[in-house]
mmCIF file of N, CA and C in Angstrom:
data_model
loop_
_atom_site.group_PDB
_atom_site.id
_atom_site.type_symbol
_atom_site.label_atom_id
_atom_site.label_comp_id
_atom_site.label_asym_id
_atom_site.label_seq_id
_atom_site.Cartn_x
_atom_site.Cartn_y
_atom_site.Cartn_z
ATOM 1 N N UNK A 1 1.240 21.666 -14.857
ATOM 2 C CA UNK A 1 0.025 20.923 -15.152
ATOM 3 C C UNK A 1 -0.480 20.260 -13.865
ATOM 4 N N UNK A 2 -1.779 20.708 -13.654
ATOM 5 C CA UNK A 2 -2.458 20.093 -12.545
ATOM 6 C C UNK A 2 -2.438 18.888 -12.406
ATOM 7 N N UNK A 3 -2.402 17.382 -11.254
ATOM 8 C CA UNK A 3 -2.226 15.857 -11.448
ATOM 9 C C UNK A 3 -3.744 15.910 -11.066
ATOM 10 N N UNK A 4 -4.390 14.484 -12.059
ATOM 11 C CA UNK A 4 -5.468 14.341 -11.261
ATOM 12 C C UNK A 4 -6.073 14.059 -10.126
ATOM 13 N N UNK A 5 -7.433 14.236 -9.571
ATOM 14 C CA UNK A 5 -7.797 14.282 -8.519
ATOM 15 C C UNK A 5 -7.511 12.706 -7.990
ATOM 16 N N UNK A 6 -7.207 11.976 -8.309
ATOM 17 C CA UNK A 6 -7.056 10.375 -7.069
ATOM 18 C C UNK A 6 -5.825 10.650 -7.148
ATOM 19 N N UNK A 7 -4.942 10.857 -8.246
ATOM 20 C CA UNK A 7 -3.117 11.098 -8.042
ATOM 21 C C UNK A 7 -3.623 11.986 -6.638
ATOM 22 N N UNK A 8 -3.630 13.465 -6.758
ATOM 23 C CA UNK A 8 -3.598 13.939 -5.916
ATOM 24 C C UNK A 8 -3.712 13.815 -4.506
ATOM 25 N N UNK A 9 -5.203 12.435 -4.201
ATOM 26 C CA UNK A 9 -5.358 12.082 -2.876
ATOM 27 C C UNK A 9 -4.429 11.276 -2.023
ATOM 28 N N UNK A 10 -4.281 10.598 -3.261
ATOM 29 C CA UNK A 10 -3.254 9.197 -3.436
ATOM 30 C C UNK A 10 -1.882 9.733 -2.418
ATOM 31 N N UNK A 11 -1.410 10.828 -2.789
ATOM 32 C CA UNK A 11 0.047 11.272 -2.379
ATOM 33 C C UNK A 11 -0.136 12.147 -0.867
ATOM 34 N N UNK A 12 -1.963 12.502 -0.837
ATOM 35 C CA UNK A 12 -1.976 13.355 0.215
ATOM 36 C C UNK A 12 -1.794 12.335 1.337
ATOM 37 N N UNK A 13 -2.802 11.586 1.265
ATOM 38 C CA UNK A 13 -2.928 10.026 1.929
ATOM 39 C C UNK A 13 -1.828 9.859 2.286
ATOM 40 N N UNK A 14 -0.332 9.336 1.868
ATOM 41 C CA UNK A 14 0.560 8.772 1.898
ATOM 42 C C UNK A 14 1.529 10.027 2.810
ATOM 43 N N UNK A 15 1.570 11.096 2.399
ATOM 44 C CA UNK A 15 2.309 12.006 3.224
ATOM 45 C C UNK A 15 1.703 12.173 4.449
ATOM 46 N N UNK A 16 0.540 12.175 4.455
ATOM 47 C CA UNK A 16 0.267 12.673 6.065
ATOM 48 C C UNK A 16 -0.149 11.257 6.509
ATOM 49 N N UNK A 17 0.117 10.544 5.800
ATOM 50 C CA UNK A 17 -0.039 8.697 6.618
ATOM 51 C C UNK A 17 -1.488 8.665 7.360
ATOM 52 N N UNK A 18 -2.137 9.143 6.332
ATOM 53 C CA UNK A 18 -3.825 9.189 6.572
ATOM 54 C C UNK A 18 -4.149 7.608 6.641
ATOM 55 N N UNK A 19 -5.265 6.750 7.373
ATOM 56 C CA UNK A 19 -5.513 5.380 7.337
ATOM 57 C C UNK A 19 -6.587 5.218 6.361
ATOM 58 N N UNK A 20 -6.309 3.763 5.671
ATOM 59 C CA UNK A 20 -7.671 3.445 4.849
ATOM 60 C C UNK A 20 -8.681 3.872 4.713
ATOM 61 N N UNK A 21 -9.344 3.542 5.966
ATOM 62 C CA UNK A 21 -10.049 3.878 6.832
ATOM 63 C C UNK A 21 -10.813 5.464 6.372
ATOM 64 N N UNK A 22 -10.422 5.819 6.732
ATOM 65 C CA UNK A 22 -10.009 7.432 6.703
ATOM 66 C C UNK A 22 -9.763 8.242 5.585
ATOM 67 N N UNK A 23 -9.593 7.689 4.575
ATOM 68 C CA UNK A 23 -9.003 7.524 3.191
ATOM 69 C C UNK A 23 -10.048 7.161 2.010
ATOM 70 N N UNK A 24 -10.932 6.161 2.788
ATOM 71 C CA UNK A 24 -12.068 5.640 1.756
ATOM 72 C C UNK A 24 -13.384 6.044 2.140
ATOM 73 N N UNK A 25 -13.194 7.218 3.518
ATOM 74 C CA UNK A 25 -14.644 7.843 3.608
ATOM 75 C C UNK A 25 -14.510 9.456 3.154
ATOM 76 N N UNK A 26 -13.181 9.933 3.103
ATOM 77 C CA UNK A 26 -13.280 11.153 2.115
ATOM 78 C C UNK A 26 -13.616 11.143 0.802
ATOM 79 N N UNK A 27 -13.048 9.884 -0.222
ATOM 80 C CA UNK A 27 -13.439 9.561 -1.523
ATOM 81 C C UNK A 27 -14.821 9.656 -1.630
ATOM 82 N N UNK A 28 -15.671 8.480 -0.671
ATOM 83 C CA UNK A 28 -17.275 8.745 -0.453
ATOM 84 C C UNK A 28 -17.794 10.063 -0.674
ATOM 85 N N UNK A 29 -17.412 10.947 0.251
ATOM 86 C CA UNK A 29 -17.555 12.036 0.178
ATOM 87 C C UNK A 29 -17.590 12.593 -1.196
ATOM 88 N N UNK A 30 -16.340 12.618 -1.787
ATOM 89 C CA UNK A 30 -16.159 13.678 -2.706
ATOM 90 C C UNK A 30 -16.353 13.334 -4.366
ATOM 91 N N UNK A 31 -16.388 11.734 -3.804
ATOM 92 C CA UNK A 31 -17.622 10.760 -4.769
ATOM 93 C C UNK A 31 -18.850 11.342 -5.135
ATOM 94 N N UNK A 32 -19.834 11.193 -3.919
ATOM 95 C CA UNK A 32 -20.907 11.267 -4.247
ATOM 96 C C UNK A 32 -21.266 13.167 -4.507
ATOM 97 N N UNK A 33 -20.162 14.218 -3.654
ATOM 98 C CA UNK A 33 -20.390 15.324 -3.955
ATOM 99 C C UNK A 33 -19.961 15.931 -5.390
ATOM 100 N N UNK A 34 -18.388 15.790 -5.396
ATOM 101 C CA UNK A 34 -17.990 16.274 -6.440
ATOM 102 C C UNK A 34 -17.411 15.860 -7.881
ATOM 103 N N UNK A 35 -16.889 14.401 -7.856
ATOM 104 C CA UNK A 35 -16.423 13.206 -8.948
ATOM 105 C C UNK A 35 -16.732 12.541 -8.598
ATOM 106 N N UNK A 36 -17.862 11.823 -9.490
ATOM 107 C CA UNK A 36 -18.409 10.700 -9.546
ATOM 108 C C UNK A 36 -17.412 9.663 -9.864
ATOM 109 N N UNK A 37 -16.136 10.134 -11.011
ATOM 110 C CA UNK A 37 -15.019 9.382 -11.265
ATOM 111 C C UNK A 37 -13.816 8.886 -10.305
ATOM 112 N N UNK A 38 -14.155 8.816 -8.830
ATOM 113 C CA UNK A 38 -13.148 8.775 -8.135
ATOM 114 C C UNK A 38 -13.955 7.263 -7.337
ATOM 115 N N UNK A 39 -12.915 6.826 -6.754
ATOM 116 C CA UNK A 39 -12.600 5.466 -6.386
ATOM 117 C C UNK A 39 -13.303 5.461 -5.414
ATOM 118 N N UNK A 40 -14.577 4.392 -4.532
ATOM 119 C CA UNK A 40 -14.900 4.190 -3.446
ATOM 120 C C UNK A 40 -14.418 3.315 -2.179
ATOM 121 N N UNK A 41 -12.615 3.474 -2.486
ATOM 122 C CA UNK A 41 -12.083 2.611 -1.448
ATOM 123 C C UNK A 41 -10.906 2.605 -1.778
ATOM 124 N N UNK A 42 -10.470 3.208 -0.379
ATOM 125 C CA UNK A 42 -8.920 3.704 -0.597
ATOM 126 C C UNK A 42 -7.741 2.733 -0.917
ATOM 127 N N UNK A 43 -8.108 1.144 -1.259
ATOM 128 C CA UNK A 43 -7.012 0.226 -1.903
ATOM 129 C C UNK A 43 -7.622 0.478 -3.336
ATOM 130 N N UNK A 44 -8.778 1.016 -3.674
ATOM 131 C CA UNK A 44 -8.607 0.817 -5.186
ATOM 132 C C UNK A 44 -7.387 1.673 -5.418
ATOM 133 N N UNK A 45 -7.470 3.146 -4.573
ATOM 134 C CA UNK A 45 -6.832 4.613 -4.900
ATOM 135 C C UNK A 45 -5.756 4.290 -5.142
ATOM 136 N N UNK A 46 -4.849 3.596 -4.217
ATOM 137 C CA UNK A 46 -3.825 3.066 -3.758
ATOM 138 C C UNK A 46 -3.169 2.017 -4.752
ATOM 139 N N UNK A 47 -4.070 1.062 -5.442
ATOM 140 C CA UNK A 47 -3.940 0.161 -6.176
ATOM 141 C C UNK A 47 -3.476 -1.103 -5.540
ATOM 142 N N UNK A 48 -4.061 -1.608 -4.010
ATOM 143 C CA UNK A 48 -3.076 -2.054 -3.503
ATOM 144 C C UNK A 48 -4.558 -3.379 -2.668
ATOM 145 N N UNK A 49 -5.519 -3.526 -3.705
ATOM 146 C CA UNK A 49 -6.661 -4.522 -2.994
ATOM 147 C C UNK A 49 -5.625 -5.987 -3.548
ATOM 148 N N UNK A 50 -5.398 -6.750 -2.770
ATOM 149 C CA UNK A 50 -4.670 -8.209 -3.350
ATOM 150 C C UNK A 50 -6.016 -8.946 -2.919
ATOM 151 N N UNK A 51 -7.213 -9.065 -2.896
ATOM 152 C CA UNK A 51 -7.930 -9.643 -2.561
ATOM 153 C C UNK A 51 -8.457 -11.344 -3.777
ATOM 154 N N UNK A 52 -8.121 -10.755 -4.543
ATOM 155 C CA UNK A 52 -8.038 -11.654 -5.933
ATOM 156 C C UNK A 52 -7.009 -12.206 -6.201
ATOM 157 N N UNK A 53 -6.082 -11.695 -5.804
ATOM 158 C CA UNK A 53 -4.812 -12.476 -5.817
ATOM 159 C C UNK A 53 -4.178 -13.611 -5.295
ATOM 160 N N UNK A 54 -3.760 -14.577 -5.702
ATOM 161 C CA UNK A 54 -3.399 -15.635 -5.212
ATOM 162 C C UNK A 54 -1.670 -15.472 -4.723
ATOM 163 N N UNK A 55 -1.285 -15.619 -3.656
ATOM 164 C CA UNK A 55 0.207 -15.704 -2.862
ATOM 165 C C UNK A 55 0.607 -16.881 -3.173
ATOM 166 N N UNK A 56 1.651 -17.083 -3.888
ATOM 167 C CA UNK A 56 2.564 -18.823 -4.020
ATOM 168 C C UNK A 56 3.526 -18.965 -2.585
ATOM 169 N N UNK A 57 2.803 -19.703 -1.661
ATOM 170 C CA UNK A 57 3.501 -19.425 -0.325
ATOM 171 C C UNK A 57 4.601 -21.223 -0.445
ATOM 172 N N UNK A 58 5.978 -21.098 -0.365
ATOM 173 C CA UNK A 58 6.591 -22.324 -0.155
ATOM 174 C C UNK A 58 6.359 -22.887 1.454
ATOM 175 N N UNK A 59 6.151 -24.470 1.632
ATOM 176 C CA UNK A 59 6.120 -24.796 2.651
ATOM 177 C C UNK A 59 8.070 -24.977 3.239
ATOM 178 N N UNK A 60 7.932 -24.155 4.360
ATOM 179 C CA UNK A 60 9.593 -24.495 4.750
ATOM 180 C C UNK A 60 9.236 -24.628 6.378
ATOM 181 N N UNK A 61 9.675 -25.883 7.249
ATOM 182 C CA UNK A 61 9.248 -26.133 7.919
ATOM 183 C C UNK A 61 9.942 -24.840 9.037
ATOM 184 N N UNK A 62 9.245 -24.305 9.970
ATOM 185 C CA UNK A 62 8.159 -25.103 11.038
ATOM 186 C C UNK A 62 6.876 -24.258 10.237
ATOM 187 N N UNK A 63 7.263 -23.296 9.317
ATOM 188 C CA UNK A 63 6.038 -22.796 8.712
ATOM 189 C C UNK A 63 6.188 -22.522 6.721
ATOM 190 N N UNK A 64 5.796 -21.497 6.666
ATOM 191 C CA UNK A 64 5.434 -21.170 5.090
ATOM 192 C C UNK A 64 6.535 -19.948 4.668
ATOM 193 N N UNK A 65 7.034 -19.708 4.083
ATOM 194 C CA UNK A 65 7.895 -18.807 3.234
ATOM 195 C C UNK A 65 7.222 -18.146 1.990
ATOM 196 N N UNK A 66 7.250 -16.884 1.692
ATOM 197 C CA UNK A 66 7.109 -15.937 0.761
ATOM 198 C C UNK A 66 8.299 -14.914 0.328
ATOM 199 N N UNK A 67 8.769 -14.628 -0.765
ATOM 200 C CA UNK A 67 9.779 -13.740 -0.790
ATOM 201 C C UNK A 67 8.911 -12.554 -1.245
ATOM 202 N N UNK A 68 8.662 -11.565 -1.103
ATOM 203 C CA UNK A 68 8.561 -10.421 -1.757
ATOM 204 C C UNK A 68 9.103 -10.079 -3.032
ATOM 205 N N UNK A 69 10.274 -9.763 -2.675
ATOM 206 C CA UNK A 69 11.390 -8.979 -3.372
ATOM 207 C C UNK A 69 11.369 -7.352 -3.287
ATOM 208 N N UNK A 70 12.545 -6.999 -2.862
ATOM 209 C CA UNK A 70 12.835 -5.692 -2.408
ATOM 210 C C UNK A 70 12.735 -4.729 -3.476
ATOM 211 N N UNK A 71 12.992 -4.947 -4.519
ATOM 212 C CA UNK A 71 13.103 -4.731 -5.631
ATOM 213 C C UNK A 71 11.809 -4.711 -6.251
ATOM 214 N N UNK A 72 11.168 -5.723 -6.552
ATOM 215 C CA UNK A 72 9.682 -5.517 -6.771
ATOM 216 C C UNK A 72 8.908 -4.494 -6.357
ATOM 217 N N UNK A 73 9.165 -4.800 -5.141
ATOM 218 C CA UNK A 73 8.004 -4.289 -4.169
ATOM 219 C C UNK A 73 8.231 -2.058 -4.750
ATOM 220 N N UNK A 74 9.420 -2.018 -4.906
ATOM 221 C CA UNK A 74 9.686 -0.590 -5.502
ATOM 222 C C UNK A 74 9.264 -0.216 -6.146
ATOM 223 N N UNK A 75 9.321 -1.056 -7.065
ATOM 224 C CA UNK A 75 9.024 -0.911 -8.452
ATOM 225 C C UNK A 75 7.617 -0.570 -8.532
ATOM 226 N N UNK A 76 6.736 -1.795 -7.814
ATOM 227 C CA UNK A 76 5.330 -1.816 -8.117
ATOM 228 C C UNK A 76 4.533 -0.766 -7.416
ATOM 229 N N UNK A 77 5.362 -0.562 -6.185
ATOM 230 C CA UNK A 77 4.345 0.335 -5.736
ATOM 231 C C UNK A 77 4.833 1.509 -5.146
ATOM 232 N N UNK A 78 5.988 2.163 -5.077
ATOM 233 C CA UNK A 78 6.697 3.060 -4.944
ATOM 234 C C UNK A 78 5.843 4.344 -5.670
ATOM 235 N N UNK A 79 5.157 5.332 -5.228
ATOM 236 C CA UNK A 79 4.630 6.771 -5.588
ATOM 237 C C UNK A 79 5.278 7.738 -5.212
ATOM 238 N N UNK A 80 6.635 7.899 -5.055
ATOM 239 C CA UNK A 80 7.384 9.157 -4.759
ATOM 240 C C UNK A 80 7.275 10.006 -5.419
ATOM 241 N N UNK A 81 7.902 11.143 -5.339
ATOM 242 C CA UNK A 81 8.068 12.288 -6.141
ATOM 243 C C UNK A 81 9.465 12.296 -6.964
ATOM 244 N N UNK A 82 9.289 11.918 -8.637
ATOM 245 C CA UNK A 82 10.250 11.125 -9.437
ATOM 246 C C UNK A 82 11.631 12.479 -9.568
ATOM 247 N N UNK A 83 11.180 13.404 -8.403
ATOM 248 C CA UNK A 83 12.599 14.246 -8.592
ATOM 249 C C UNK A 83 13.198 13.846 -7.209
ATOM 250 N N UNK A 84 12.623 13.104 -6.758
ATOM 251 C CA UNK A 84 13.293 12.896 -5.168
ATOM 252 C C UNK A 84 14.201 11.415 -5.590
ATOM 253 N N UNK A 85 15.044 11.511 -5.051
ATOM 254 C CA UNK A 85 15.871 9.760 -5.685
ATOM 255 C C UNK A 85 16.286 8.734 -4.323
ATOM 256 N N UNK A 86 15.898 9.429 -3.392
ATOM 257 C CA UNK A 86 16.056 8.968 -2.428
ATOM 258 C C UNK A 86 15.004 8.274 -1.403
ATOM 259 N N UNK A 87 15.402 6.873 -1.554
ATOM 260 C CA UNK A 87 14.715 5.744 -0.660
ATOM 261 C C UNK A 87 15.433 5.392 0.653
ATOM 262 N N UNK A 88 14.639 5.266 2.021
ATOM 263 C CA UNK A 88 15.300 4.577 2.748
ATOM 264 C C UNK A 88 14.554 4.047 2.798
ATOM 265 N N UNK A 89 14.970 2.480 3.289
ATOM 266 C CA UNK A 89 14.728 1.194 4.006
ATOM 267 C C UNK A 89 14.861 0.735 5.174
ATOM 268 N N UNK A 90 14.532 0.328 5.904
ATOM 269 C CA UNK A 90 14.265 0.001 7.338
ATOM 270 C C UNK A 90 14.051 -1.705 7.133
ATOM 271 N N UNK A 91 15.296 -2.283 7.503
ATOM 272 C CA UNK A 91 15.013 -4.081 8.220
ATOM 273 C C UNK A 91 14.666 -4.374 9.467
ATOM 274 N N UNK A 92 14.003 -5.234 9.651
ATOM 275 C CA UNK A 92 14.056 -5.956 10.863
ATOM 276 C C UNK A 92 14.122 -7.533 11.003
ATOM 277 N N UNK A 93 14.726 -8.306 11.722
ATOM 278 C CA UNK A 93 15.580 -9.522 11.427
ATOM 279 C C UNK A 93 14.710 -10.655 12.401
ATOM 280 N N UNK A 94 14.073 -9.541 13.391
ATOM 281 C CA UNK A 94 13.313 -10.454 14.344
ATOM 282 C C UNK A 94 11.694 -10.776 13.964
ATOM 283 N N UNK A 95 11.224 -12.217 14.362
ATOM 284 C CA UNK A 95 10.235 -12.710 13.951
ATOM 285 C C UNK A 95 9.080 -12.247 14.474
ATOM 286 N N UNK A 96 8.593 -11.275 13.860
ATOM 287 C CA UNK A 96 6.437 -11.034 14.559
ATOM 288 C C UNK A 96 5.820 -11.991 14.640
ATOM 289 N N UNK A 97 5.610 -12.340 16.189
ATOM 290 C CA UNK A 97 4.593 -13.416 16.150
ATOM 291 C C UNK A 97 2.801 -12.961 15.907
ATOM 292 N N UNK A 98 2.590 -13.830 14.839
ATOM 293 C CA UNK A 98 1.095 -13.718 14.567
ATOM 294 C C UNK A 98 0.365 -13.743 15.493
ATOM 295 N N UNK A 99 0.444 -14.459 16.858
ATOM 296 C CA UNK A 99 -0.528 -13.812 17.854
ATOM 297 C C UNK A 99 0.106 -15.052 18.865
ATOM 298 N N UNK A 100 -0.270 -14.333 20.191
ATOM 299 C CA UNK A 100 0.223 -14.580 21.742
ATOM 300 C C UNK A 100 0.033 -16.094 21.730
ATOM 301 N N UNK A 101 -0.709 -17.092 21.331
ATOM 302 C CA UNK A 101 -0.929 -18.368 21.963
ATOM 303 C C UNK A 101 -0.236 -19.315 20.645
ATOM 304 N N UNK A 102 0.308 -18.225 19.398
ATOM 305 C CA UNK A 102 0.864 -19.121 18.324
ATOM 306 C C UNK A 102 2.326 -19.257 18.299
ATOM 307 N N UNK A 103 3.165 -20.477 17.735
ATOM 308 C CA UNK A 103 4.359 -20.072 17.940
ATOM 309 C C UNK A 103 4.931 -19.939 16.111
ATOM 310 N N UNK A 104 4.526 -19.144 14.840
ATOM 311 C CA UNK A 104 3.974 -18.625 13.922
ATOM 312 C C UNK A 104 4.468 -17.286 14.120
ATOM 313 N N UNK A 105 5.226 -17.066 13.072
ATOM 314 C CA UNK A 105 5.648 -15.640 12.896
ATOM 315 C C UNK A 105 5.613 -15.325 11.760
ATOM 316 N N UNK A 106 5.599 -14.001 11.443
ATOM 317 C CA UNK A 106 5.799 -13.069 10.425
ATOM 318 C C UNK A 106 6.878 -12.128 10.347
#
């Protein structure tokens, strides 16, 4: 059985690590040419606009704390291929600073 056409983009997107960007001007495209029913922006496709969403950030000094959850984050947004069972994960322990003149990390 054929998946539908945004499943379909959805996974192409993600395998060839196509950008947003890039992602929400093919939909345009194939929007206005061929399905009118398809998404005009590759976080709708994705399901992944938090723009409405509110973050419960804890204050922990010298800055703000958020947990994710590793687990969540799988759950919610994980699109693999449900015969593949295999996830890797990648940590990193060191702090991204939000930008050169801040001392603010991520």
């Amino acid at each position: 059985m054929l998946e539908p056409a945004d499943v379909q983009i959805s996974r192409w997107a993600i395998k060839h690590k196509i950008t947003n960007a890039a992602t929400s001007d093919l939909l345009n495209i194939l929007k206005c040419c061929y399905d009118s029913t398809l998404p005009a922006d590759a976080r709708t496709l994705m399901k992944t606009d938090l723009s409405h969403t509110t973050i419960p950030l804890q204050n922990i000094l010298p800055g703000k704390y958020y947990h994710f959850g590793i687990g969540n984050g799988i759950k919610n947004n994980y699109k693999g291929n449900s015969e593949n069972h295999i996830l890797k994960l990648a940590f990193g322990i060191d702090g991204l600073p939000l930008t050169k003149s801040s001392s603010s990390a991520f």
